[in-house]
Every structure is written in C-alpha cells, then in structure tokens.
Amino acid sequence: MDNPVPKKADLVSPFLFRIEWKDGDVSEIKARDLRLSCPCAGCVDEGTGKPLLDPTAVREDIILLGSELVGRYALSFVWSDGHKTGIFAWPRLKALGELGSGA
Ligand SMILES: [Zn+2]
C-alpha cells in the first residue's frame, strides 16, 4: 500500500487517539494499544525484532499525555508511565487502527 497521508491527528480523550486519513479512513487507537506497540529500542529488540516490553507491566488505565509530530513521517507519544521514546511512522499507525477496528 502507498504511504498513508494523515489529514488530522489528535487525542479524542486521554485513552484514545484518532487519525483521519486523506483517503477517508479513520483510525482510533487506544492509549494502551499504542503503548504496547511502541517500536522504540527499549520496547523491541532492534536486532531481532523481539518484544522486550512485558504487556502485564503496562497498566490498564495508562493514558496519553500528548503527541508530537516527528518531521512529516511519524508521531511520537507521551504516556502517563513516562514513556516517550517511541516513534510511530504513519503506516504503522494506520495498521494499528485497522487492527483496532476489527475490520
Ligand atoms: Zn518504547
């Protein structure tokens, strides 16, 4: 698939992040699902791709404190557990949104 282009990306609530795509799709991703999918070197082994993050260590009530654009290609998030090193490229966010919608 082509690189997805976001039209609008913002927090709906501290628990939910919403992205409207240029192609008309909408992705809504839960704060905790985002946290569990964090691709940073602290959460995923860069060499093997093996997850280092223990999902049981992430609280059910974790929330998003904010998000920030990383250039034109990605977003980074700040969670209530203090984590903020993950950089989520748009295709990754689009894929996460599609998982979440159950489509
Ligand atoms: Zn991480």
XYZ file of N, CA and C and ligand atoms in Angstrom:
310
model
N 0.841 -1.199 0.000
C 0.000 0.000 0.000
C 0.874 1.246 0.000
N 0.292 2.321 -0.555
C 1.010 3.600 -0.545
C 1.152 4.110 0.879
N 2.077 5.009 1.043
C 2.236 5.641 2.340
C 0.966 6.403 2.704
N 0.355 6.058 3.829
C -0.860 6.773 4.210
C -0.553 8.228 4.585
N -1.438 9.119 4.186
C -1.250 10.538 4.494
C -2.320 10.973 5.491
N -1.910 11.469 6.632
C -2.891 11.897 7.630
C -3.443 13.278 7.310
N -4.714 13.460 7.594
C -5.342 14.758 7.420
C -5.390 15.462 8.769
N -5.705 14.666 9.798
C -5.885 15.226 11.123
C -5.529 14.138 12.121
N -4.769 14.491 13.129
C -4.397 13.509 14.150
C -4.416 14.186 15.502
N -5.228 13.632 16.402
C -5.339 14.277 17.705
C -5.897 13.312 18.743
N -5.734 13.699 19.993
C -6.334 12.947 21.077
C -7.841 13.200 21.100
N -8.614 12.122 21.162
C -10.052 12.249 21.395
C -10.279 12.378 22.892
N -9.554 11.555 23.628
C -9.556 11.587 25.077
C -8.184 11.076 25.485
N -7.867 11.134 26.776
C -6.560 10.593 27.181
C -6.409 9.110 26.880
N -7.534 8.435 26.617
C -7.487 6.997 26.363
C -7.501 6.642 24.883
N -7.756 7.631 24.032
C -7.984 7.308 22.630
C -7.365 8.345 21.699
N -6.616 7.839 20.713
C -6.031 8.712 19.708
C -6.722 8.453 18.382
N -7.045 9.537 17.681
C -7.817 9.411 16.447
C -7.062 10.050 15.290
N -7.019 9.343 14.177
C -6.377 9.883 12.978
C -7.359 9.808 11.822
N -7.553 10.928 11.161
C -8.314 10.949 9.910
C -7.317 10.986 8.767
N -7.501 10.051 7.843
C -6.572 9.939 6.718
C -7.139 10.621 5.495
N -6.238 11.021 4.626
C -6.641 11.687 3.374
C -7.563 10.809 2.539
N -7.380 9.496 2.637
C -8.202 8.590 1.823
C -9.594 8.360 2.431
N -9.883 9.047 3.548
C -11.212 8.937 4.134
C -11.306 7.962 5.295
N -10.298 7.113 5.463
C -10.300 6.189 6.591
C -10.114 6.946 7.901
N -10.616 6.349 8.953
C -10.402 6.893 10.287
C -9.832 5.797 11.172
N -8.766 6.115 11.882
C -8.180 5.162 12.820
C -8.381 5.681 14.232
N -8.867 4.800 15.092
C -8.931 5.151 16.511
C -8.140 4.095 17.267
N -7.151 4.552 17.992
C -6.226 3.627 18.652
C -6.197 3.940 20.133
N -6.371 2.899 20.929
C -6.382 3.082 22.380
C -4.980 3.382 22.900
N -4.932 4.193 23.938
C -3.658 4.595 24.532
C -2.813 3.371 24.893
N -3.461 2.364 25.471
C -2.714 1.188 25.908
C -2.227 0.364 24.714
N -3.057 0.278 23.677
C -2.632 -0.461 22.482
C -1.423 0.209 21.834
N -1.449 1.539 21.820
C -0.301 2.279 21.294
C 0.952 1.967 22.106
N 0.774 2.001 23.426
C 1.921 1.770 24.313
C 2.503 0.373 24.079
N 1.601 -0.613 23.903
C 2.048 -1.999 23.712
C 2.717 -2.187 22.352
N 2.429 -1.280 21.425
C 3.016 -1.384 20.085
C 4.215 -0.479 19.920
N 4.689 0.094 20.993
C 5.806 1.025 20.894
C 7.008 0.334 20.246
N 7.555 0.941 19.181
C 8.642 0.308 18.449
C 10.033 0.760 18.892
N 10.143 1.460 20.012
C 11.457 2.009 20.380
C 12.404 0.903 20.838
N 13.683 1.249 20.933
C 14.712 0.257 21.254
C 14.559 -0.296 22.671
N 13.801 0.427 23.501
C 13.564 -0.070 24.853
C 12.430 -1.086 24.914
N 11.580 -1.092 23.894
C 10.405 -1.965 23.892
C 10.548 -3.140 22.924
N 11.373 -2.955 21.897
C 11.574 -4.006 20.894
C 13.071 -4.137 20.633
N 13.571 -5.367 20.628
C 14.975 -5.589 20.317
C 15.253 -5.205 18.867
N 16.163 -4.253 18.692
C 16.397 -3.719 17.351
C 16.980 -4.759 16.396
N 17.739 -5.681 16.932
C 18.360 -6.691 16.089
C 17.386 -7.770 15.662
N 16.632 -8.302 16.619
C 15.788 -9.469 16.358
C 14.321 -9.117 16.156
N 13.921 -7.883 16.550
C 12.514 -7.523 16.456
C 11.682 -8.139 17.567
N 12.352 -8.786 18.508
C 11.666 -9.458 19.605
C 11.164 -8.434 20.629
N 9.909 -8.575 21.068
C 9.400 -7.610 22.046
C 10.121 -7.727 23.386
N 10.496 -6.580 23.939
C 11.143 -6.557 25.244
C 10.165 -6.103 26.326
N 9.079 -5.509 25.874
C 8.099 -4.956 26.804
C 7.183 -6.058 27.312
N 7.030 -6.126 28.620
C 6.109 -7.081 29.220
C 4.722 -6.434 29.301
N 3.749 -6.948 28.525
C 2.423 -6.306 28.489
C 1.780 -6.204 29.870
N 2.100 -7.148 30.750
C 1.489 -7.112 32.076
C 2.052 -5.967 32.924
N 3.165 -5.402 32.456
C 3.764 -4.280 33.176
C 3.123 -2.950 32.792
N 2.263 -2.984 31.772
C 1.598 -1.752 31.332
C 0.203 -1.696 31.949
N -0.026 -0.677 32.742
C -1.294 -0.563 33.456
C -2.479 -0.463 32.497
N -3.607 -1.031 32.919
C -4.828 -0.967 32.115
C -5.300 0.474 31.951
N -5.022 1.305 32.945
C -5.554 2.672 32.913
C -4.509 3.681 32.442
N -3.508 3.186 31.700
C -2.496 4.104 31.168
C -3.171 5.101 30.212
N -2.718 6.340 30.255
C -3.309 7.349 29.372
C -2.218 8.046 28.561
N -2.688 8.733 27.532
C -1.790 9.551 26.714
C -1.776 10.972 27.255
N -0.594 11.502 27.411
C -0.469 12.888 27.869
C -0.288 13.838 26.693
N 0.169 13.309 25.576
C 0.360 14.190 24.430
C 0.953 13.455 23.250
N 1.021 14.170 22.142
C 1.633 13.614 20.945
C 2.376 14.725 20.231
N 3.319 14.333 19.433
C 4.126 15.332 18.737
C 4.510 14.804 17.359
N 4.449 15.679 16.371
C 4.868 15.289 15.035
C 6.386 15.104 15.000
N 6.814 14.058 14.308
C 8.240 13.856 14.076
C 8.462 14.049 12.583
N 8.952 15.211 12.223
C 9.074 15.539 10.804
C 7.718 15.391 10.138
N 7.697 14.817 8.943
C 6.441 14.624 8.228
C 6.042 13.164 8.220
N 6.856 12.343 8.849
C 6.652 10.915 8.610
C 6.131 10.146 9.808
N 6.069 10.776 10.955
C 5.749 9.989 12.141
C 5.212 10.858 13.271
N 4.726 10.152 14.293
C 4.298 10.792 15.534
C 5.027 10.139 16.687
N 5.273 10.936 17.728
C 5.721 10.343 18.978
C 4.683 10.673 20.038
N 4.600 9.825 21.054
C 3.590 9.990 22.090
C 4.249 10.061 23.461
N 3.540 10.692 24.371
C 3.955 10.673 25.774
C 2.847 9.992 26.564
N 3.221 8.942 27.297
C 2.242 8.218 28.104
C 2.411 8.563 29.577
N 1.385 8.198 30.333
C 1.390 8.518 31.761
C 2.413 7.703 32.541
N 3.009 6.687 31.938
C 4.076 5.959 32.636
C 5.440 6.620 32.398
N 5.427 7.759 31.690
C 6.667 8.497 31.481
C 7.379 8.117 30.195
N 6.837 7.109 29.490
C 7.490 6.647 28.276
C 7.231 7.625 27.135
N 8.257 7.902 26.338
C 8.048 8.834 25.229
C 9.065 8.666 24.112
N 9.746 7.547 24.070
C 10.796 7.387 23.070
C 10.319 6.733 21.775
N 9.076 6.278 21.755
C 8.596 5.568 20.570
C 8.270 6.513 19.431
N 8.716 6.162 18.238
C 8.374 6.934 17.045
C 7.538 6.051 16.137
N 6.317 6.485 15.903
C 5.356 5.700 15.132
C 5.208 6.318 13.750
N 5.725 5.634 12.732
C 5.544 6.112 11.355
C 4.071 5.929 10.967
N 3.611 6.750 10.035
C 2.193 6.711 9.652
C 1.713 5.325 9.249
N 2.467 4.561 8.437
C 1.950 3.233 8.047
C 1.705 2.330 9.255
N 2.540 2.472 10.286
C 2.367 1.678 11.491
C 1.077 2.072 12.207
N 0.821 3.382 12.263
C -0.388 3.869 12.922
C -1.629 3.425 12.146
N -1.513 3.444 10.850
C -2.656 3.028 10.029
C -2.949 1.552 10.273
N -1.911 0.750 10.311
C -2.086 -0.684 10.549
C -2.683 -0.932 11.931
N -2.239 -0.186 12.918
C -2.778 -0.338 14.282
C -4.251 0.022 14.308
N -4.631 1.080 13.600
C -6.019 1.497 13.559
C -6.894 0.444 12.923
N -6.364 -0.217 11.911
C -7.150 -1.247 11.233
C -7.337 -2.477 12.110
N -6.339 -2.803 12.892
C -6.474 -3.895 13.854
C -7.568 -3.562 14.855
N -7.526 -2.317 15.342
C -8.453 -1.897 16.387
C -9.904 -1.889 15.928
N -10.120 -1.633 14.637
C -11.490 -1.523 14.145
C -12.124 -2.891 13.955
N -11.332 -3.922 13.997
C -11.841 -5.271 13.824
C -12.217 -5.574 12.385
N -11.797 -4.753 11.448
C -12.162 -4.936 10.045
C -11.377 -6.098 9.431
Zn 9.085 2.145 23.795
